[in-house]
């Protein structure tokens, strides 16, 4: 699987935020995460990334989020309700990864995420899809 830094889009980066649990890449309306191996991702971690997005984009900007699952990690089951309660902060949500573990995680995430989650095996395809959705959303406003 490719990392964000290996793609052409990286030249359009607005900001990179490195946290102890992973790296978040912020583009215009697009956030891509790459979590560290073995992380148990909880709401306190997610909130740091959300606050960073609000600082970079503003509070009312639609955000497309891509989880580039280059490493194996889990989402803390006890925090699913917190993720669910803050789901409106994401307009589009995509996952890049092709392992069975990723698929099982996506099934669980779909139970809590009102909008559909899109799964891709290729990061560039996820980016193209997300950027198109952002453009469609802007055209409606």
PDB file of C-alpha atoms in Angstrom:
ATOM      1  CA  UNK A   1       0.000   0.000   0.000  1.00  0.00           C
ATOM      2  CA  UNK A   2       1.126   3.504  -0.742  1.00  0.00           C
ATOM      3  CA  UNK A   3       1.675   6.240   1.780  1.00  0.00           C
ATOM      4  CA  UNK A   4       0.441   9.799   1.296  1.00  0.00           C
ATOM      5  CA  UNK A   5       3.972  11.149   0.929  1.00  0.00           C
ATOM      6  CA  UNK A   6       4.501   8.912  -2.140  1.00  0.00           C
ATOM      7  CA  UNK A   7       1.647  10.463  -4.136  1.00  0.00           C
ATOM      8  CA  UNK A   8       1.515  13.526  -6.366  1.00  0.00           C
ATOM      9  CA  UNK A   9      -1.157  15.130  -4.163  1.00  0.00           C
ATOM     10  CA  UNK A  10       1.418  15.575  -1.403  1.00  0.00           C
ATOM     11  CA  UNK A  11       2.688  18.705  -3.168  1.00  0.00           C
ATOM     12  CA  UNK A  12      -0.742  20.280  -2.396  1.00  0.00           C
ATOM     13  CA  UNK A  13      -0.513  19.683   1.355  1.00  0.00           C
ATOM     14  CA  UNK A  14      -1.795  22.450   3.601  1.00  0.00           C
ATOM     15  CA  UNK A  15      -0.495  20.999   6.833  1.00  0.00           C
ATOM     16  CA  UNK A  16       0.807  17.813   8.440  1.00  0.00           C
ATOM     17  CA  UNK A  17       0.100  17.061  12.083  1.00  0.00           C
ATOM     18  CA  UNK A  18       2.085  14.285  13.714  1.00  0.00           C
ATOM     19  CA  UNK A  19       0.594  12.854  16.871  1.00  0.00           C
ATOM     20  CA  UNK A  20       1.957  10.047  19.011  1.00  0.00           C
ATOM     21  CA  UNK A  21      -0.755   7.754  17.559  1.00  0.00           C
ATOM     22  CA  UNK A  22      -0.393   8.643  13.862  1.00  0.00           C
ATOM     23  CA  UNK A  23       0.057  11.234  11.134  1.00  0.00           C
ATOM     24  CA  UNK A  24      -2.760  13.353   9.716  1.00  0.00           C
ATOM     25  CA  UNK A  25      -2.383  15.075   6.353  1.00  0.00           C
ATOM     26  CA  UNK A  26      -4.614  18.098   5.731  1.00  0.00           C
ATOM     27  CA  UNK A  27      -5.453  19.222   2.204  1.00  0.00           C
ATOM     28  CA  UNK A  28      -8.281  21.527   1.066  1.00  0.00           C
ATOM     29  CA  UNK A  29     -11.294  19.805   2.605  1.00  0.00           C
ATOM     30  CA  UNK A  30      -9.526  16.452   2.745  1.00  0.00           C
ATOM     31  CA  UNK A  31      -7.915  14.724   5.715  1.00  0.00           C
ATOM     32  CA  UNK A  32      -5.919  11.511   5.367  1.00  0.00           C
ATOM     33  CA  UNK A  33      -4.728   9.574   8.398  1.00  0.00           C
ATOM     34  CA  UNK A  34      -2.016   6.968   8.743  1.00  0.00           C
ATOM     35  CA  UNK A  35      -2.116   5.438  12.216  1.00  0.00           C
ATOM     36  CA  UNK A  36       0.863   3.838  13.854  1.00  0.00           C
ATOM     37  CA  UNK A  37       1.094   0.061  14.176  1.00  0.00           C
ATOM     38  CA  UNK A  38      -0.824  -1.409  17.135  1.00  0.00           C
ATOM     39  CA  UNK A  39      -2.569   1.805  18.194  1.00  0.00           C
ATOM     40  CA  UNK A  40      -5.878   1.526  19.989  1.00  0.00           C
ATOM     41  CA  UNK A  41      -7.534   4.623  18.523  1.00  0.00           C
ATOM     42  CA  UNK A  42      -9.888   6.279  20.991  1.00  0.00           C
ATOM     43  CA  UNK A  43     -12.036   9.396  21.032  1.00  0.00           C
ATOM     44  CA  UNK A  44      -9.387  11.497  22.853  1.00  0.00           C
ATOM     45  CA  UNK A  45      -7.025  10.864  19.942  1.00  0.00           C
ATOM     46  CA  UNK A  46      -9.703  11.502  17.320  1.00  0.00           C
ATOM     47  CA  UNK A  47     -10.682  14.749  19.000  1.00  0.00           C
ATOM     48  CA  UNK A  48      -7.131  16.088  18.579  1.00  0.00           C
ATOM     49  CA  UNK A  49      -7.353  15.463  14.831  1.00  0.00           C
ATOM     50  CA  UNK A  50     -10.841  17.023  14.664  1.00  0.00           C
ATOM     51  CA  UNK A  51      -9.670  20.138  16.518  1.00  0.00           C
ATOM     52  CA  UNK A  52      -6.722  20.416  14.122  1.00  0.00           C
ATOM     53  CA  UNK A  53      -9.119  20.178  11.153  1.00  0.00           C
ATOM     54  CA  UNK A  54     -11.294  22.939  12.623  1.00  0.00           C
ATOM     55  CA  UNK A  55      -8.216  25.122  13.111  1.00  0.00           C
ATOM     56  CA  UNK A  56      -7.121  24.542   9.512  1.00  0.00           C
ATOM     57  CA  UNK A  57     -10.484  24.562   7.677  1.00  0.00           C
ATOM     58  CA  UNK A  58     -12.860  26.373  10.030  1.00  0.00           C
ATOM     59  CA  UNK A  59     -15.882  24.888  11.774  1.00  0.00           C
ATOM     60  CA  UNK A  60     -18.403  24.724   8.911  1.00  0.00           C
ATOM     61  CA  UNK A  61     -16.227  23.371   6.113  1.00  0.00           C
ATOM     62  CA  UNK A  62     -17.254  19.929   4.735  1.00  0.00           C
ATOM     63  CA  UNK A  63     -14.539  17.371   5.364  1.00  0.00           C
ATOM     64  CA  UNK A  64     -13.763  14.167   3.513  1.00  0.00           C
ATOM     65  CA  UNK A  65     -11.784  11.755   5.666  1.00  0.00           C
ATOM     66  CA  UNK A  66      -9.659   8.875   4.411  1.00  0.00           C
ATOM     67  CA  UNK A  67      -8.228   6.297   6.770  1.00  0.00           C
ATOM     68  CA  UNK A  68      -5.152   4.956   4.958  1.00  0.00           C
ATOM     69  CA  UNK A  69      -4.694   1.717   6.870  1.00  0.00           C
ATOM     70  CA  UNK A  70      -1.080   1.010   6.111  1.00  0.00           C
ATOM     71  CA  UNK A  71      -0.649  -0.359   9.628  1.00  0.00           C
ATOM     72  CA  UNK A  72      -2.816  -2.567  11.788  1.00  0.00           C
ATOM     73  CA  UNK A  73      -4.711  -0.725  14.523  1.00  0.00           C
ATOM     74  CA  UNK A  74      -8.058  -0.907  16.262  1.00  0.00           C
ATOM     75  CA  UNK A  75     -10.695   1.559  17.327  1.00  0.00           C
ATOM     76  CA  UNK A  76     -11.549   1.445  21.030  1.00  0.00           C
ATOM     77  CA  UNK A  77     -14.974  -0.278  21.191  1.00  0.00           C
ATOM     78  CA  UNK A  78     -15.956   1.690  24.296  1.00  0.00           C
ATOM     79  CA  UNK A  79     -15.643   4.926  22.300  1.00  0.00           C
ATOM     80  CA  UNK A  80     -17.909   3.988  19.367  1.00  0.00           C
ATOM     81  CA  UNK A  81     -20.783   6.000  20.816  1.00  0.00           C
ATOM     82  CA  UNK A  82     -18.531   9.085  21.037  1.00  0.00           C
ATOM     83  CA  UNK A  83     -17.523   8.658  17.385  1.00  0.00           C
ATOM     84  CA  UNK A  84     -21.197   8.231  16.503  1.00  0.00           C
ATOM     85  CA  UNK A  85     -22.215  11.388  18.376  1.00  0.00           C
ATOM     86  CA  UNK A  86     -19.619  13.439  16.451  1.00  0.00           C
ATOM     87  CA  UNK A  87     -20.206  11.861  13.028  1.00  0.00           C
ATOM     88  CA  UNK A  88     -21.669  15.081  11.583  1.00  0.00           C
ATOM     89  CA  UNK A  89     -18.156  16.539  11.446  1.00  0.00           C
ATOM     90  CA  UNK A  90     -17.376  14.229   8.493  1.00  0.00           C
ATOM     91  CA  UNK A  91     -19.149  14.663   5.174  1.00  0.00           C
ATOM     92  CA  UNK A  92     -17.451  11.670   3.509  1.00  0.00           C
ATOM     93  CA  UNK A  93     -15.554   8.760   5.017  1.00  0.00           C
ATOM     94  CA  UNK A  94     -13.350   6.313   3.116  1.00  0.00           C
ATOM     95  CA  UNK A  95     -11.094   3.473   4.164  1.00  0.00           C
ATOM     96  CA  UNK A  96      -8.092   2.223   2.211  1.00  0.00           C
ATOM     97  CA  UNK A  97      -7.091  -1.331   3.061  1.00  0.00           C
ATOM     98  CA  UNK A  98      -7.639  -4.799   1.763  1.00  0.00           C
ATOM     99  CA  UNK A  99      -7.158  -7.169   4.693  1.00  0.00           C
ATOM    100  CA  UNK A 100      -9.954  -9.159   6.320  1.00  0.00           C
ATOM    101  CA  UNK A 101      -9.335  -7.347   9.594  1.00  0.00           C
ATOM    102  CA  UNK A 102      -9.982  -4.043   7.864  1.00  0.00           C
ATOM    103  CA  UNK A 103     -13.200  -5.402   6.357  1.00  0.00           C
ATOM    104  CA  UNK A 104     -14.474  -6.547   9.766  1.00  0.00           C
ATOM    105  CA  UNK A 105     -13.674  -3.121  11.213  1.00  0.00           C
ATOM    106  CA  UNK A 106     -15.540  -1.400   8.370  1.00  0.00           C
ATOM    107  CA  UNK A 107     -18.662  -3.495   9.034  1.00  0.00           C
ATOM    108  CA  UNK A 108     -18.597  -2.369  12.661  1.00  0.00           C
ATOM    109  CA  UNK A 109     -17.937   1.262  11.690  1.00  0.00           C
ATOM    110  CA  UNK A 110     -20.908   1.239   9.285  1.00  0.00           C
ATOM    111  CA  UNK A 111     -23.183   0.453  12.232  1.00  0.00           C
ATOM    112  CA  UNK A 112     -22.205   3.761  13.801  1.00  0.00           C
ATOM    113  CA  UNK A 113     -21.590   6.058  10.824  1.00  0.00           C
ATOM    114  CA  UNK A 114     -24.818   7.393   9.334  1.00  0.00           C
ATOM    115  CA  UNK A 115     -23.385   8.155   5.902  1.00  0.00           C
ATOM    116  CA  UNK A 116     -21.920   5.273   3.965  1.00  0.00           C
ATOM    117  CA  UNK A 117     -18.296   4.321   4.327  1.00  0.00           C
ATOM    118  CA  UNK A 118     -16.482   3.725   1.069  1.00  0.00           C
ATOM    119  CA  UNK A 119     -13.751   1.082   0.899  1.00  0.00           C
ATOM    120  CA  UNK A 120     -10.850   1.224  -1.537  1.00  0.00           C
ATOM    121  CA  UNK A 121      -7.801  -0.955  -2.130  1.00  0.00           C
ATOM    122  CA  UNK A 122      -5.914   1.991  -3.679  1.00  0.00           C
ATOM    123  CA  UNK A 123      -5.219   5.323  -1.955  1.00  0.00           C
ATOM    124  CA  UNK A 124      -5.283   7.345  -5.179  1.00  0.00           C
ATOM    125  CA  UNK A 125      -8.769   6.039  -5.997  1.00  0.00           C
ATOM    126  CA  UNK A 126      -9.981   7.064  -2.529  1.00  0.00           C
ATOM    127  CA  UNK A 127      -8.489  10.533  -3.003  1.00  0.00           C
ATOM    128  CA  UNK A 128     -10.058  10.953  -6.452  1.00  0.00           C
ATOM    129  CA  UNK A 129     -13.452   9.854  -5.107  1.00  0.00           C
ATOM    130  CA  UNK A 130     -13.217  12.158  -2.078  1.00  0.00           C
ATOM    131  CA  UNK A 131     -12.129  15.199  -4.082  1.00  0.00           C
ATOM    132  CA  UNK A 132     -15.019  14.636  -6.513  1.00  0.00           C
ATOM    133  CA  UNK A 133     -17.466  14.446  -3.595  1.00  0.00           C
ATOM    134  CA  UNK A 134     -16.064  17.660  -2.109  1.00  0.00           C
ATOM    135  CA  UNK A 135     -16.537  19.409  -5.481  1.00  0.00           C
ATOM    136  CA  UNK A 136     -20.114  18.089  -5.771  1.00  0.00           C
ATOM    137  CA  UNK A 137     -20.842  19.333  -2.261  1.00  0.00           C
ATOM    138  CA  UNK A 138     -19.453  22.797  -3.063  1.00  0.00           C
ATOM    139  CA  UNK A 139     -21.611  22.977  -6.203  1.00  0.00           C
ATOM    140  CA  UNK A 140     -24.737  22.379  -4.110  1.00  0.00           C
ATOM    141  CA  UNK A 141     -23.977  25.257  -1.751  1.00  0.00           C
TER     142      UNK A 141
END
